[in-house]
Coordinates of C-alpha atoms in Angstrom, one line a residue:
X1 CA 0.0 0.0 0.0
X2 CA 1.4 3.6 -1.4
X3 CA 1.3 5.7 2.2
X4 CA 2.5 8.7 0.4
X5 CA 4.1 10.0 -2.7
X6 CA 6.5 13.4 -2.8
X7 CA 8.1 14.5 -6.1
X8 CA 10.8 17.0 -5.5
X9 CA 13.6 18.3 -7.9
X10 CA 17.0 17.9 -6.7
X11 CA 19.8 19.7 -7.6
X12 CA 22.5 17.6 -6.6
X13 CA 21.5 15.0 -9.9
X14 CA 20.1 17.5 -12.1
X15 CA 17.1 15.0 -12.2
X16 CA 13.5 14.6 -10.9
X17 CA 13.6 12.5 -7.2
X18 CA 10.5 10.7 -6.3
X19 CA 10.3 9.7 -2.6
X20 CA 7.7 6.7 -2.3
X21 CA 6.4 5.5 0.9
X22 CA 5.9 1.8 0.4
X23 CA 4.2 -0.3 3.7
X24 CA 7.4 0.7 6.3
X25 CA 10.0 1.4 3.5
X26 CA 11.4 4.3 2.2
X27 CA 12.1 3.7 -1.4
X28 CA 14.4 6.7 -3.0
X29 CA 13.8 6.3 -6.7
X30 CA 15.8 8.6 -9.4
X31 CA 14.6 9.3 -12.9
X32 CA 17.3 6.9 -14.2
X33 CA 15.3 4.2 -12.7
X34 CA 17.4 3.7 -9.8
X35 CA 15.9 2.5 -6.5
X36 CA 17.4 2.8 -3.5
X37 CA 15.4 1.8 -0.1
X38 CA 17.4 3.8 2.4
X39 CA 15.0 2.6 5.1
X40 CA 17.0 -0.6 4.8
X41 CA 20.9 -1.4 5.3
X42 CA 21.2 -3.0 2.1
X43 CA 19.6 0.4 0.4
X44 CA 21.3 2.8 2.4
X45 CA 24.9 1.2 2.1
X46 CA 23.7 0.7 -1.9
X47 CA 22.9 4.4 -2.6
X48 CA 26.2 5.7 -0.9
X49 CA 28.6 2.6 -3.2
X50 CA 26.6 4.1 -5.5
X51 CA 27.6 7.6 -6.2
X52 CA 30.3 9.1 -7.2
X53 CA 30.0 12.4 -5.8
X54 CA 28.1 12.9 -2.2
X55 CA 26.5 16.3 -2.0
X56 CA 23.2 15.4 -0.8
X57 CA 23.2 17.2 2.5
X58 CA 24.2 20.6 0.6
X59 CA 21.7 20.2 -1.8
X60 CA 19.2 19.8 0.6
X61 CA 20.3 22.4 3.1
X62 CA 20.4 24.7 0.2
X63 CA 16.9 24.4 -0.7
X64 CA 15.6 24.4 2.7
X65 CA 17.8 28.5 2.6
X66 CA 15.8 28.9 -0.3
X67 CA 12.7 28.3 1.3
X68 CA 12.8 30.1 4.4
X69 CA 13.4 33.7 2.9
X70 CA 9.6 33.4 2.2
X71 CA 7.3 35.4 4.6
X72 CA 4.7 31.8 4.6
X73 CA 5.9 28.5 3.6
X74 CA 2.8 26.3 1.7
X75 CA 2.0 22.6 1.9
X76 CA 4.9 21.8 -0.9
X77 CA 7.9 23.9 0.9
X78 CA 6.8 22.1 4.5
X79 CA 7.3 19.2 2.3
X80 CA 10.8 20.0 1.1
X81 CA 12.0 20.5 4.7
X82 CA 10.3 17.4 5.7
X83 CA 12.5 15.1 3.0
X84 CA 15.4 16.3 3.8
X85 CA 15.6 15.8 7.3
X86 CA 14.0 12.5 6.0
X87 CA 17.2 12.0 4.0
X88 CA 19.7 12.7 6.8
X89 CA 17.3 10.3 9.1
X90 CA 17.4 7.1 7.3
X91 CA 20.5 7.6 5.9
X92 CA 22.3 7.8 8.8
X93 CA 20.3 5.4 10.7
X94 CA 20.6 2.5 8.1
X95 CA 24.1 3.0 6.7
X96 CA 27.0 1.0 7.7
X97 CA 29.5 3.4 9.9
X98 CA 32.4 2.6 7.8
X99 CA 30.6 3.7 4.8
X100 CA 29.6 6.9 6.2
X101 CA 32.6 7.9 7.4
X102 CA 34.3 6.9 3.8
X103 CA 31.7 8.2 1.3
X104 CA 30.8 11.5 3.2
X105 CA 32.8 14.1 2.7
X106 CA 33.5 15.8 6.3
X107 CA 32.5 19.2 4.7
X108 CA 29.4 17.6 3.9
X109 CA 28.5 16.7 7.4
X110 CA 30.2 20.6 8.4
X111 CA 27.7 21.9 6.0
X112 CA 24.8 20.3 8.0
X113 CA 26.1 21.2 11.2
X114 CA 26.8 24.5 10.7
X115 CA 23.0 24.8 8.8
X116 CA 21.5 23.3 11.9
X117 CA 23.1 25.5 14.6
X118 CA 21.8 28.2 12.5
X119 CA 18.6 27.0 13.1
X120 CA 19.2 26.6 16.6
X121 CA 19.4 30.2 17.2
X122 CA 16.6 31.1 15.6
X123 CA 14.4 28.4 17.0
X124 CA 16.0 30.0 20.7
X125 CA 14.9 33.8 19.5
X126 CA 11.0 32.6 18.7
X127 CA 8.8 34.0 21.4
X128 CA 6.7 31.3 20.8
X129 CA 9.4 28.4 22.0
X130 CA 10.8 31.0 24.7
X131 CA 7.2 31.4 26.3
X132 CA 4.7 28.7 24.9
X133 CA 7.2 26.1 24.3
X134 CA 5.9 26.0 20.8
X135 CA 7.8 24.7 17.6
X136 CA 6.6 25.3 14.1
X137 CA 6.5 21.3 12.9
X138 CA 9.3 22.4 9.6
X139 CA 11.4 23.0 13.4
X140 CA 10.4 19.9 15.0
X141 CA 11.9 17.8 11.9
X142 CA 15.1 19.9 11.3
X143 CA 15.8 19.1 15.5
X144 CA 14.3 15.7 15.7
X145 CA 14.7 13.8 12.4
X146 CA 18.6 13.8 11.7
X147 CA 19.2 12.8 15.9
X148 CA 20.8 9.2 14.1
X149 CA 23.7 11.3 12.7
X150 CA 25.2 11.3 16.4
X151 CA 25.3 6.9 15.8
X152 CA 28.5 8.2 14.1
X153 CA 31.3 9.3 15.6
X154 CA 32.7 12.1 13.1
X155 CA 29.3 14.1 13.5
X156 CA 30.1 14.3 17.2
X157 CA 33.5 15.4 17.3
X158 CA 32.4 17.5 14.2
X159 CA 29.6 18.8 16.9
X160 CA 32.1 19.0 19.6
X161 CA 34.4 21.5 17.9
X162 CA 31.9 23.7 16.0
X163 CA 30.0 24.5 19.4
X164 CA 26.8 22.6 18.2
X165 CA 26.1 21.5 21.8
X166 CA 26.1 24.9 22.9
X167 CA 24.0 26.1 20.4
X168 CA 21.7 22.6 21.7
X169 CA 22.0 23.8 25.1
X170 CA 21.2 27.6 24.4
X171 CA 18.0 26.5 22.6
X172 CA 17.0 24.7 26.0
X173 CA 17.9 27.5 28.5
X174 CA 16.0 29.7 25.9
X175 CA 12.2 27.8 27.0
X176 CA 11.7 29.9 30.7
X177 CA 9.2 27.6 31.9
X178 CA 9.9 25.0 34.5
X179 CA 7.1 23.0 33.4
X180 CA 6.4 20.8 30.1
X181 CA 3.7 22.3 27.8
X182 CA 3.2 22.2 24.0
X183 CA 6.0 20.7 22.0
X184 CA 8.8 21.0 25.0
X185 CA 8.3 17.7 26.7
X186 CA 9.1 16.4 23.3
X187 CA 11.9 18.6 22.3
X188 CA 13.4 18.1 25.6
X189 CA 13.7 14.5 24.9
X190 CA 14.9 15.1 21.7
X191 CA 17.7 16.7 23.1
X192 CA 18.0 13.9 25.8
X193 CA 18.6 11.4 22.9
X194 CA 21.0 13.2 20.9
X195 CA 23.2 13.5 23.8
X196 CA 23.2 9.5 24.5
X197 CA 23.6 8.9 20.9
X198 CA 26.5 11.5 20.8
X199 CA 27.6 9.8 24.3
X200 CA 27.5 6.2 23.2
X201 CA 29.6 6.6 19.6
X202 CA 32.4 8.9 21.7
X203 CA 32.6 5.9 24.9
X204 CA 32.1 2.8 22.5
X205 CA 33.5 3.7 19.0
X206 CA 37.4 2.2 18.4
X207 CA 37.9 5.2 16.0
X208 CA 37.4 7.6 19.5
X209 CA 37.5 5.9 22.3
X210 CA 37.0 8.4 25.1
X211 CA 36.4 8.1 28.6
X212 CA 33.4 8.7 29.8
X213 CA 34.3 11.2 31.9
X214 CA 36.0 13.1 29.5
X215 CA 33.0 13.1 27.4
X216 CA 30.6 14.6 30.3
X217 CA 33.3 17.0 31.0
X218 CA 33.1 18.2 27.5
X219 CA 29.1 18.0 27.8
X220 CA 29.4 20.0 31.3
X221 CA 31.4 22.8 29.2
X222 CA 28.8 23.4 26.8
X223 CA 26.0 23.5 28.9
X224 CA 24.2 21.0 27.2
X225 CA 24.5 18.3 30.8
X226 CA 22.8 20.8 32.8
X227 CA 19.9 20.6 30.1
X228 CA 19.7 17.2 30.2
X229 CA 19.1 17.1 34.2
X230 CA 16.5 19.9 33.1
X231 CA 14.8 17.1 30.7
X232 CA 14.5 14.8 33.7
X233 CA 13.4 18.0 36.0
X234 CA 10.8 19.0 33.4
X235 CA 8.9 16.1 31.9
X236 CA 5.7 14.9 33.2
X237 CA 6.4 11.0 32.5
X238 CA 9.0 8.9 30.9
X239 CA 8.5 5.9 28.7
X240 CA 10.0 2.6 29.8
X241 CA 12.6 2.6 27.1
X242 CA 13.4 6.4 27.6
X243 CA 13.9 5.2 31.6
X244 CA 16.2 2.2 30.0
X245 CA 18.3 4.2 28.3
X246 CA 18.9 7.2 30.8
X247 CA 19.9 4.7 33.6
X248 CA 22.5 3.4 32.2
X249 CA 23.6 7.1 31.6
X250 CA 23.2 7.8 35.1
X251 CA 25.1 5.5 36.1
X252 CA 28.5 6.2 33.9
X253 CA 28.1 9.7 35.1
X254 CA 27.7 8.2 38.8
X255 CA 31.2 6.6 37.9
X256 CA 33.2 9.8 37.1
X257 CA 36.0 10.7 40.1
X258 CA 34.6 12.8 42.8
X259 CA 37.1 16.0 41.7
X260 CA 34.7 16.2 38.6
X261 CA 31.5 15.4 40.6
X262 CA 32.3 17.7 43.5
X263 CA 33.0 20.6 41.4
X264 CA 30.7 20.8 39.0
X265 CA 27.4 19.2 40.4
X266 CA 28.1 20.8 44.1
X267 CA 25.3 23.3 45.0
X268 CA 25.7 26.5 43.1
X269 CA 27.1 25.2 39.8
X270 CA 24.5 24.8 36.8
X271 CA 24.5 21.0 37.1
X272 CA 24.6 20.9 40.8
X273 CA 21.5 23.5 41.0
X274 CA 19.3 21.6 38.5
X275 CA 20.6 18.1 40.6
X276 CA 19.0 19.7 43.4
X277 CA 15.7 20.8 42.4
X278 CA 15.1 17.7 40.9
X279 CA 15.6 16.0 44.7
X280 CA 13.6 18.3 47.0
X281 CA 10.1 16.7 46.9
X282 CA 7.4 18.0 45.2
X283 CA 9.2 21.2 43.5
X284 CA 10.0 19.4 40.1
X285 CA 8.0 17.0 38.3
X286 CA 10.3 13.7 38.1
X287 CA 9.1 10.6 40.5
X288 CA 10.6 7.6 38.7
X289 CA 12.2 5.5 41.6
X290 CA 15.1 4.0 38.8
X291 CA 16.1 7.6 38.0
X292 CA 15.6 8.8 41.6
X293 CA 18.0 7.1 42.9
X294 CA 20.6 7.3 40.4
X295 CA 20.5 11.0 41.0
X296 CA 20.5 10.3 44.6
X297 CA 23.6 8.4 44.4
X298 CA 25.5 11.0 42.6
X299 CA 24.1 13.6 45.0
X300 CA 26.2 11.6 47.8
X301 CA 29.1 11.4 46.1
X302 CA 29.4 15.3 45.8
X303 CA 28.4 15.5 50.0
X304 CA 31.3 13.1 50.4
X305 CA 33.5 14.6 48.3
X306 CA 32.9 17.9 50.0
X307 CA 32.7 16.7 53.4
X308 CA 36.5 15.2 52.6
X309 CA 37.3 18.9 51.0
X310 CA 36.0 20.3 54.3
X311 CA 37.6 18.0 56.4
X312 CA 41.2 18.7 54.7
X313 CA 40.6 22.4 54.9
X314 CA 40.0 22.0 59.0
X315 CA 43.0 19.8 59.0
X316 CA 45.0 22.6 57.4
X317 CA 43.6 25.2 60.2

């Protein structure tokens, strides 16, 4: 059964793109007659043995430029904006990590970056995120859809030098509310996954293989840790696999020496404020025993660490 059809030019071939939903595929088919189903790992690692020149993400951020300088966008340009997230989604999600990092160019996957933290700053400007927590949906796709580009490890170090955490983290700080309402609960978990994504491909990847608490250091430094504890402060409920997946989060971070943990999630630092709101009863939404008392735990690693700091100093005296 045809779900949906979209016919779009693209500039990168010079040729007329159909996109065809088919059932739960996504079948790319070029005017040539090529097919490429880049919902599947066979498709997606076919499409990228298959080109000679990879300028997809260009193209595609280029037209989504082109789109935006108009004062209303119609059904078609929503569309537009809507594929190529699409493209960035599956592609990365289905591809084999040694073919992305040999058949995309790194200026290709700068070109995104720099596009989307672009988009960041606007998104953080809009009254309607800052007060309403509001997102146009065009928004929603450009923050949501291309999250499996942080499966790789090149978009994150990519992310970690061109500032594209801060630029995550500034979008957060942005929505003034303490509360979930409109789009926020789900761009907050947005966020939330990007960073474990980003997280997992620096700790587990051979090509990286940082420590984990270098890689919450650098998340610290951008701002964008203190958001995700805002995430967890912020969101009415959690769904079992969201709770499976921060755990284990929780408890690397809960493994990080108590210099880091003591100075950056002790009362009056960012991390250490939003560690505490969450804990006082009542004040923040968050009453999921599993992530409780993970937080808990780290919470007592900082009052022993500064109790041993205090100690020291007395000693001193």
């Amino acid at each position: 059964k045809i779900q949906s059809v979209h016919t779009r030019t693209d500039e990168a071939y010079s040729s007329m793109v159909t996109w065809t939903m088919i059932g739960g595929n996504s079948i790319l088919k070029f005017s040539d007659g090529r097919r490429f189903d880049i919902g599947t790992k066979e498709g997606a690692n076919a499409l990228l043995r298959g080109l000679t020149k990879f300028d997809l993400f260009s193209s595609k951020m280029k037209a989504i430029s082109k789109i935006q300088k108009k004062k209303r966008l119609n059904n078609n340009d929503k569309g537009v904006i809507r594929d190529a997230t699409f493209v960035l989604r599956e592609l990365s999600r289905h591809c084999d990590e040694v073919l992305f990092r040999e058949k995309i160019p790194l200026s290709e996957i700068q070109c995104w970056l720099d596009f989307t933290i672009l988009q960041l700053h606007k998104m953080s400007s809009d009254p309607k995120w800052i007060h309403k927590g509001h997102l146009e949906l065009y928004d929603k796709c450009l923050l949501s859809d291309p999250l499996t580009m942080f499966l790789h490890p090149v978009p994150v170090d990519l992310a970690f030098e061109g500032k594209y955490f801060q630029a995550l983290a500034d979008f957060a700080k942005a929505y003034k509310s303490r509360r979930s309402s409109g789009d926020s609960e789900k761009a907050f978990e947005v966020i939330f996954f990007i960073v474990i994504m980003a997280f997992r491909s620096s700790t587990e990847s051979p090509e990286t293989n940082s420590s984990a608490e270098l890689v919450f250091q650098n998340f610290e430094a951008s701002g964008v840790l203190e958001q995700v504890f805002r995430c967890i402060a912020i969101s009415r409920s959690f769904e079992p696999y969201a709770v499976d997946v921060m755990s284990p989060f929780l408890d690397e971070l809960g493994t990080c020496s108590g210099e880091f943990l003591g100075k950056k999630f002790n009362k009056g630092q960012p991390c250490g404020d939003m560690l505490h709101a969450i804990l006082v009863p009542g004040l923040l939404n968050t009453s999921i025993p599993d992530i409780l008392i993970r937080l808990e735990k780290i919470k007592h690693t900082v009052e022993e660490m500064m109790s041993v700091c205090n100690n020291c100093g007395e000693s001193e005296k």
